PDB file of C-alpha atoms in Angstrom:
ATOM      1  CA  GLU A  36      14.521   9.480  21.631  1.00 41.00           C
ATOM      2  CA  LYS A  37      11.290   7.548  20.132  1.00 43.00           C
ATOM      3  CA  ALA A  38       9.518   7.296  17.135  1.00 48.00           C
ATOM      4  CA  VAL A  39       6.232   6.105  16.027  1.00 49.00           C
ATOM      5  CA  VAL A  40       7.198   3.149  12.919  1.00 52.00           C
ATOM      6  CA  HIS A  41       3.970   3.736  10.679  1.00 57.00           C
ATOM      7  CA  ALA A  42       5.607   0.527   7.801  1.00 55.00           C
ATOM      8  CA  CYS A  43       8.283  -1.346   6.806  1.00 57.00           C
ATOM      9  CA  GLN A  44       8.835  -3.480   3.621  1.00 58.00           C
ATOM     10  CA  SER A  45      12.829  -5.416   3.721  1.00 50.00           C
ATOM     11  CA  LYS A  46      15.161  -6.348   0.243  1.00 49.00           C
ATOM     12  CA  THR A  47      14.391  -8.931  -1.465  1.00 47.00           C
ATOM     13  CA  ASP A  48      17.820 -10.640   0.078  1.00 41.00           C
ATOM     14  CA  GLY A  49      16.566 -10.185   2.854  1.00 40.00           C
ATOM     15  CA  MET A  50      19.343  -7.782   3.838  1.00 37.00           C
ATOM     16  CA  MET A  51      18.035  -4.940   5.033  1.00 41.00           C
ATOM     17  CA  MET A  52      14.737  -2.902   5.918  1.00 42.00           C
ATOM     18  CA  LEU A  53      13.471   0.270   5.072  1.00 49.00           C
ATOM     19  CA  PRO A  54      10.861   1.947   7.626  1.00 48.00           C
ATOM     20  CA  ALA A  55       8.892   4.749   7.345  1.00 50.00           C
ATOM     21  CA  ALA A  56       8.468   6.587  10.062  1.00 46.00           C
ATOM     22  CA  ILE A  57       8.550  10.422  11.990  1.00 46.00           C
ATOM     23  CA  GLY A  58      11.983  10.998  13.325  1.00 47.00           C
ATOM     24  CA  HIS A  59      14.359   8.013  13.365  1.00 46.00           C
ATOM     25  CA  THR A  60      14.405   4.452  11.845  1.00 47.00           C
ATOM     26  CA  ILE A  61      14.299   1.471  12.811  1.00 49.00           C
ATOM     27  CA  GLY A  62      16.121  -2.014  13.895  1.00 53.00           C
ATOM     28  CA  PRO A  63      19.318  -2.562  15.563  1.00 59.00           C
ATOM     29  CA  THR A  64      21.808  -1.542  12.691  1.00 70.00           C
ATOM     30  CA  VAL A  65      21.444   1.205  10.918  1.00 72.00           C
ATOM     31  CA  ARG A  66      22.173   0.729   7.106  1.00 75.00           C
ATOM     32  CA  ALA A  67      21.020   4.139   5.514  1.00 79.00           C
ATOM     33  CA  THR A  68      18.741   7.284   6.954  1.00 84.00           C
ATOM     34  CA  PHE A  69      16.370   9.070   4.223  1.00 88.00           C
ATOM     35  CA  SER A  70      16.199  12.576   4.771  1.00 89.00           C
ATOM     36  CA  GLY A  71      13.460  14.834   1.825  1.00 91.00           C
ATOM     37  CA  HIS A  72      10.079  14.228   3.228  1.00 93.00           C
ATOM     38  CA  SER A  73       8.911  17.536   5.589  1.00 91.00           C
ATOM     39  CA  ASP A  74       6.048  15.329   7.381  1.00 92.00           C
ATOM     40  CA  ALA A  75       5.017  12.009   8.969  1.00 93.00           C
ATOM     41  CA  VAL A  76       6.119   9.197   6.541  1.00 93.00           C
ATOM     42  CA  TYR A  77       3.420   6.756   6.461  1.00 93.00           C
ATOM     43  CA  CYS A  78       4.205   4.527   3.971  1.00 95.00           C
ATOM     44  CA  CYS A  79       6.841   2.921   1.412  1.00 95.00           C
ATOM     45  CA  ALA A  80       7.701   0.291  -0.801  1.00 95.00           C
ATOM     46  CA  VAL A  81      10.667  -1.236  -2.451  1.00 94.00           C
ATOM     47  CA  TYR A  82      11.064  -1.862  -6.286  1.00 95.00           C
ATOM     48  CA  ALA A  83      11.370  -5.519  -7.367  1.00 91.00           C
ATOM     49  CA  ASP A  84      15.001  -5.419  -7.817  1.00 93.00           C
ATOM     50  CA  GLY A  85      15.737  -3.789  -5.234  1.00 93.00           C
ATOM     51  CA  THR A  86      17.752  -0.588  -6.278  1.00 95.00           C
ATOM     52  CA  ARG A  87      15.465   1.591  -5.298  1.00 96.00           C
ATOM     53  CA  ALA A  88      12.194   3.030  -2.339  1.00 96.00           C
ATOM     54  CA  ILE A  89       9.431   4.889  -2.326  1.00 97.00           C
ATOM     55  CA  SER A  90       7.538   6.641   0.038  1.00 96.00           C
ATOM     56  CA  GLY A  91       4.712   8.349   0.704  1.00 95.00           C
ATOM     57  CA  SER A  92       4.146  11.625   3.144  1.00 94.00           C
ATOM     58  CA  GLY A  93       2.453  13.695   4.987  1.00 92.00           C
ATOM     59  CA  ASP A  94       3.917  16.601   2.812  1.00 92.00           C
ATOM     60  CA  SER A  95       1.696  15.598   0.141  1.00 92.00           C
ATOM     61  CA  THR A  96       5.269  13.783  -1.372  1.00 94.00           C
ATOM     62  CA  LEU A  97       6.465  10.750  -3.211  1.00 96.00           C
ATOM     63  CA  ARG A  98       9.812  10.255  -3.387  1.00 96.00           C
ATOM     64  CA  VAL A  99      11.832   7.699  -4.799  1.00 97.00           C
ATOM     65  CA  TRP A 100      15.451   7.161  -2.835  1.00 96.00           C
ATOM     66  CA  ASN A 101      18.424   4.975  -4.767  1.00 95.00           C
ATOM     67  CA  LEU A 102      19.797   2.180  -1.159  1.00 93.00           C
ATOM     68  CA  SER A 103      22.919   1.839  -2.687  1.00 91.00           C
ATOM     69  CA  ASN A 104      24.389   5.489  -1.305  1.00 90.00           C
ATOM     70  CA  GLY A 105      20.598   7.121   0.273  1.00 89.00           C
ATOM     71  CA  GLU A 106      19.619   9.845  -2.699  1.00 92.00           C
ATOM     72  CA  GLU A 107      16.308  11.064  -3.327  1.00 95.00           C
ATOM     73  CA  ALA A 108      15.924  10.219  -6.932  1.00 95.00           C
ATOM     74  CA  GLN A 109      12.491  11.892  -7.702  1.00 94.00           C
ATOM     75  CA  THR A 110       9.500  13.225  -6.127  1.00 95.00           C
ATOM     76  CA  LEU A 111       6.001  13.077  -7.125  1.00 94.00           C
ATOM     77  CA  ARG A 112       3.637  15.788  -6.419  1.00 90.00           C
ATOM     78  CA  GLY A 113       0.043  16.086  -7.385  1.00 78.00           C
ATOM     79  CA  GLN A 114      -2.121  14.134  -4.412  1.00 69.00           C
ATOM     80  CA  SER A 115      -4.049  17.484  -2.900  1.00 70.00           C
ATOM     81  CA  LYS A 116      -4.364  15.702   0.745  1.00 81.00           C
ATOM     82  CA  MET A 117      -1.503  12.685   2.549  1.00 90.00           C
ATOM     83  CA  PHE A 118       0.025   9.592   0.564  1.00 94.00           C
ATOM     84  CA  SER A 119      -1.061   6.930   3.715  1.00 95.00           C
ATOM     85  CA  CYS A 120       0.064   3.783   1.659  1.00 96.00           C
ATOM     86  CA  CYS A 121       2.595   3.041  -2.290  1.00 97.00           C
ATOM     87  CA  THR A 122       3.027   0.062  -4.261  1.00 97.00           C
ATOM     88  CA  VAL A 123       5.114  -0.260  -7.260  1.00 97.00           C
ATOM     89  CA  TYR A 124       4.257  -3.273 -10.328  1.00 97.00           C
ATOM     90  CA  ALA A 125       5.214  -3.323 -13.866  1.00 96.00           C
ATOM     91  CA  ASN A 126       8.396  -4.380 -13.163  1.00 94.00           C
ATOM     92  CA  GLY A 127       9.276  -0.269 -11.513  1.00 95.00           C
ATOM     93  CA  THR A 128       7.534   1.717 -14.447  1.00 96.00           C
ATOM     94  CA  ARG A 129       4.155   2.033 -12.298  1.00 97.00           C
ATOM     95  CA  VAL A 130       3.530   3.029  -8.757  1.00 97.00           C
ATOM     96  CA  ILE A 131      -0.272   3.511  -7.403  1.00 98.00           C
ATOM     97  CA  SER A 132      -1.168   5.654  -4.335  1.00 97.00           C
ATOM     98  CA  GLY A 133      -3.579   5.843  -2.330  1.00 96.00           C
ATOM     99  CA  SER A 134      -4.888   9.206   0.281  1.00 95.00           C
ATOM    100  CA  TRP A 135      -6.469  11.205   2.696  1.00 94.00           C
ATOM    101  CA  ASP A 136      -8.631  12.547  -0.612  1.00 94.00           C
ATOM    102  CA  LYS A 137     -10.238   9.703  -1.268  1.00 96.00           C
ATOM    103  CA  THR A 138      -8.330   9.101  -4.334  1.00 96.00           C
ATOM    104  CA  LEU A 139      -6.428   6.388  -5.514  1.00 97.00           C
ATOM    105  CA  ARG A 140      -3.781   7.540  -8.396  1.00 96.00           C
ATOM    106  CA  ILE A 141      -1.170   6.361 -11.581  1.00 97.00           C
ATOM    107  CA  TRP A 142       2.158   7.781 -12.025  1.00 97.00           C
ATOM    108  CA  ASP A 143       4.540   6.540 -14.429  1.00 97.00           C
ATOM    109  CA  LEU A 144       8.067   6.088 -12.800  1.00 96.00           C
ATOM    110  CA  SER A 145       9.978   6.977 -15.572  1.00 94.00           C
ATOM    111  CA  THR A 146       9.259  11.129 -15.716  1.00 95.00           C
ATOM    112  CA  GLY A 147       7.504  11.210 -12.632  1.00 93.00           C
ATOM    113  CA  LYS A 148       3.877  12.181 -13.690  1.00 95.00           C
ATOM    114  CA  GLU A 149       0.391  11.254 -13.133  1.00 95.00           C
ATOM    115  CA  ILE A 150      -1.174   8.676 -15.096  1.00 94.00           C
ATOM    116  CA  GLN A 151      -4.296   8.535 -13.812  1.00 95.00           C
ATOM    117  CA  MET A 152      -7.301   9.580 -11.083  1.00 95.00           C
ATOM    118  CA  ILE A 153      -9.039   6.668  -9.785  1.00 97.00           C
ATOM    119  CA  GLY A 154     -12.145   7.689  -8.197  1.00 95.00           C
ATOM    120  CA  GLY A 155     -14.791   5.327  -6.151  1.00 96.00           C
ATOM    121  CA  HIS A 156     -14.645   5.438  -1.715  1.00 98.00           C
ATOM    122  CA  ARG A 157     -16.754   7.693   0.004  1.00 97.00           C
ATOM    123  CA  ALA A 158     -13.948   8.291   2.966  1.00 97.00           C
ATOM    124  CA  SER A 159     -10.289   8.024   3.318  1.00 97.00           C
ATOM    125  CA  VAL A 160      -7.890   4.969   0.532  1.00 97.00           C
ATOM    126  CA  TYR A 161      -5.973   3.326   4.273  1.00 97.00           C
ATOM    127  CA  CYS A 162      -3.842   0.162   1.756  1.00 98.00           C
ATOM    128  CA  CYS A 163      -3.730  -1.005  -1.942  1.00 98.00           C
ATOM    129  CA  ALA A 164      -2.031  -3.141  -3.392  1.00 98.00           C
ATOM    130  CA  VAL A 165      -1.950  -4.955  -6.669  1.00 97.00           C
ATOM    131  CA  TYR A 166      -2.818  -8.736  -8.784  1.00 97.00           C
ATOM    132  CA  ALA A 167       1.194 -10.667  -9.507  1.00 95.00           C
ATOM    133  CA  ASN A 168      -0.037  -9.890 -13.008  1.00 96.00           C
ATOM    134  CA  ASP A 169      -0.261  -5.874 -13.068  1.00 97.00           C
ATOM    135  CA  THR A 170      -3.606  -6.292 -14.005  1.00 97.00           C
ATOM    136  CA  ARG A 171      -5.884  -5.224 -11.322  1.00 98.00           C
ATOM    137  CA  ALA A 172      -5.023  -3.439  -7.332  1.00 98.00           C
ATOM    138  CA  ILE A 173      -7.440  -3.915  -4.568  1.00 98.00           C
ATOM    139  CA  SER A 174      -7.645  -0.757  -1.636  1.00 98.00           C
ATOM    140  CA  GLY A 175      -8.716  -0.356   1.776  1.00 98.00           C
ATOM    141  CA  SER A 176     -11.167   2.428   3.140  1.00 98.00           C
ATOM    142  CA  GLY A 177     -12.118   4.486   5.614  1.00 98.00           C
ATOM    143  CA  ASP A 178     -15.566   3.700   4.221  1.00 98.00           C
ATOM    144  CA  LYS A 179     -15.689  -0.109   5.337  1.00 98.00           C
ATOM    145  CA  THR A 180     -14.890  -1.302   1.906  1.00 98.00           C
ATOM    146  CA  LEU A 181     -12.441  -3.162  -0.003  1.00 98.00           C
ATOM    147  CA  ARG A 182     -12.763  -1.932  -4.499  1.00 98.00           C
ATOM    148  CA  VAL A 183     -11.328  -4.032  -7.138  1.00 98.00           C
ATOM    149  CA  TRP A 184     -10.449  -1.862  -9.721  1.00 98.00           C
ATOM    150  CA  ASN A 185      -9.248  -2.702 -13.580  1.00 98.00           C
ATOM    151  CA  LEU A 186      -5.621  -0.473 -13.629  1.00 97.00           C
ATOM    152  CA  SER A 187      -6.104  -0.224 -17.596  1.00 95.00           C
ATOM    153  CA  THR A 188      -9.071   1.727 -17.910  1.00 96.00           C
ATOM    154  CA  GLY A 189      -9.668   2.869 -13.497  1.00 96.00           C
ATOM    155  CA  GLU A 190     -13.192   1.196 -13.751  1.00 97.00           C
ATOM    156  CA  GLU A 191     -14.272  -0.720 -10.549  1.00 98.00           C
ATOM    157  CA  VAL A 192     -14.694  -4.155 -10.413  1.00 97.00           C
ATOM    158  CA  HIS A 193     -15.516  -5.480  -7.699  1.00 95.00           C
ATOM    159  CA  ALA A 194     -16.468  -3.466  -4.120  1.00 98.00           C
ATOM    160  CA  LEU A 195     -15.990  -6.056  -1.108  1.00 98.00           C
ATOM    161  CA  THR A 196     -18.126  -5.492   1.930  1.00 98.00           C
ATOM    162  CA  GLY A 197     -18.805  -6.770   5.063  1.00 97.00           C
ATOM    163  CA  HIS A 198     -15.454  -4.765   7.776  1.00 98.00           C
ATOM    164  CA  GLY A 199     -17.901  -3.717  10.756  1.00 98.00           C
ATOM    165  CA  GLY A 200     -15.495  -0.237  10.820  1.00 98.00           C
ATOM    166  CA  SER A 201     -12.238   1.412   7.900  1.00 98.00           C
ATOM    167  CA  VAL A 202     -10.494  -1.657   6.262  1.00 98.00           C
ATOM    168  CA  HIS A 203      -6.839  -0.709   7.518  1.00 98.00           C
ATOM    169  CA  CYS A 204      -4.053  -3.218   5.618  1.00 98.00           C
ATOM    170  CA  CYS A 205      -5.224  -5.356   2.238  1.00 98.00           C
ATOM    171  CA  ALA A 206      -3.066  -8.058   0.582  1.00 98.00           C
ATOM    172  CA  VAL A 207      -3.611 -10.127  -2.353  1.00 97.00           C
ATOM    173  CA  PHE A 208      -3.301 -13.587  -2.994  1.00 97.00           C
ATOM    174  CA  GLY A 209      -0.182 -14.597  -5.499  1.00 94.00           C
ATOM    175  CA  ASP A 210      -2.637 -16.766  -7.651  1.00 95.00           C
ATOM    176  CA  GLY A 211      -5.079 -13.031  -8.035  1.00 96.00           C
ATOM    177  CA  THR A 212      -7.166 -15.037  -6.374  1.00 97.00           C
ATOM    178  CA  ARG A 213      -8.087 -14.371  -2.954  1.00 98.00           C
ATOM    179  CA  ALA A 214      -7.637 -11.010  -0.693  1.00 98.00           C
ATOM    180  CA  ILE A 215      -7.080 -10.501   2.587  1.00 98.00           C
ATOM    181  CA  SER A 216      -8.055  -7.330   4.558  1.00 98.00           C
ATOM    182  CA  GLY A 217      -7.846  -6.253   8.090  1.00 98.00           C
ATOM    183  CA  SER A 218     -10.269  -3.555   9.974  1.00 98.00           C
ATOM    184  CA  GLY A 219     -10.908  -2.108  13.137  1.00 98.00           C
ATOM    185  CA  ASP A 220     -13.724  -3.808  14.512  1.00 98.00           C
ATOM    186  CA  LYS A 221     -10.930  -6.155  15.361  1.00 98.00           C
ATOM    187  CA  ASN A 222     -10.918  -8.459  12.442  1.00 98.00           C
ATOM    188  CA  LEU A 223      -9.201 -10.125   9.322  1.00 98.00           C
ATOM    189  CA  ARG A 224     -11.685 -11.319   6.415  1.00 98.00           C
ATOM    190  CA  VAL A 225     -10.176 -13.603   3.693  1.00 98.00           C
ATOM    191  CA  TRP A 226     -12.325 -12.832   0.085  1.00 98.00           C
ATOM    192  CA  ASP A 227     -13.359 -14.889  -2.733  1.00 98.00           C
ATOM    193  CA  LEU A 228     -11.802 -12.091  -5.708  1.00 97.00           C
ATOM    194  CA  SER A 229     -13.420 -14.092  -8.491  1.00 96.00           C
ATOM    195  CA  THR A 230     -16.671 -13.300  -6.400  1.00 96.00           C
ATOM    196  CA  ALA A 231     -16.504 -10.546  -4.818  1.00 97.00           C
ATOM    197  CA  LYS A 232     -17.670 -12.853  -1.320  1.00 97.00           C
ATOM    198  CA  GLU A 233     -16.281 -13.359   2.468  1.00 98.00           C
ATOM    199  CA  ILE A 234     -14.311 -17.322   2.968  1.00 97.00           C
ATOM    200  CA  HIS A 235     -13.929 -16.577   5.917  1.00 95.00           C
ATOM    201  CA  THR A 236     -13.951 -14.636   8.871  1.00 98.00           C
ATOM    202  CA  LEU A 237     -10.287 -14.579  11.221  1.00 98.00           C
ATOM    203  CA  ARG A 238     -11.175 -13.283  15.165  1.00 97.00           C
ATOM    204  CA  GLY A 239      -8.352 -12.609  17.743  1.00 97.00           C
ATOM    205  CA  HIS A 240      -7.424  -9.019  17.700  1.00 98.00           C
ATOM    206  CA  ASN A 241      -8.580  -7.376  20.577  1.00 97.00           C
ATOM    207  CA  ASP A 242      -7.746  -4.519  18.740  1.00 97.00           C
ATOM    208  CA  THR A 243      -7.494  -2.384  14.894  1.00 97.00           C
ATOM    209  CA  VAL A 244      -5.487  -4.935  12.222  1.00 97.00           C
ATOM    210  CA  SER A 245      -3.398  -2.435  10.240  1.00 96.00           C
ATOM    211  CA  CYS A 246      -0.917  -4.730   8.841  1.00 96.00           C
ATOM    212  CA  CYS A 247      -1.700  -7.979   7.711  1.00 97.00           C
ATOM    213  CA  ALA A 248       0.655 -10.131   4.714  1.00 96.00           C
ATOM    214  CA  VAL A 249       0.756 -13.885   3.062  1.00 96.00           C
ATOM    215  CA  TYR A 250       2.922 -16.493   2.943  1.00 95.00           C
ATOM    216  CA  ALA A 251       4.637 -16.517  -0.354  1.00 92.00           C
ATOM    217  CA  ASN A 252       2.466 -20.452  -0.736  1.00 94.00           C
ATOM    218  CA  GLY A 253      -0.950 -19.036   0.238  1.00 94.00           C
ATOM    219  CA  THR A 254      -1.044 -21.394   3.185  1.00 95.00           C
ATOM    220  CA  ARG A 255      -0.743 -19.035   5.895  1.00 96.00           C
ATOM    221  CA  ALA A 256      -1.354 -15.322   6.597  1.00 96.00           C
ATOM    222  CA  ILE A 257       0.099 -12.871   9.183  1.00 96.00           C
TER     223      ILE A 257
END
């Protein structure tokens, strides 16, 4: 039986891959299966210490999982539509999520409660990433923009424009000076986060760019 895999993230020791899929996990060896969502899983992220993971679904929940035993540790509810992206930050105490309801939300993982709702996109939010210093986040949307947010206030810092299609993926370079994004316009773009200006357009794909990541040394992207 086959299923579509929407997202995956590895533990820092490289020993386990956590896929977000419809129906089944991937890989040559299934280490664990996490069951609990009642609809497709569209995003997942692993805590920095590798002990837990969080997933977002079309069932309008985020769920936290214990990676050692596969048990559900927590359920976060409150978003009105499906979760499309999630990122854990602040030493595993916070998560930011994006949704088809056009908003991002910040959650306290110790209580499972929503702390803040961030609005500004004019279409579904498809991706989000947090700066390494945990002060800002960036999100991409069906409105063809990326937006940078102050995580303390929820205010918009910059809007990055230039893509000709929905922005499906984004990543921030480790030093927080640049970001990369991929879009339905088949291109990736590299941005200067201090000026909100595009630095490069990377061309070569023949269809929508749905995922991207930056090497730790900031010299390459995939």
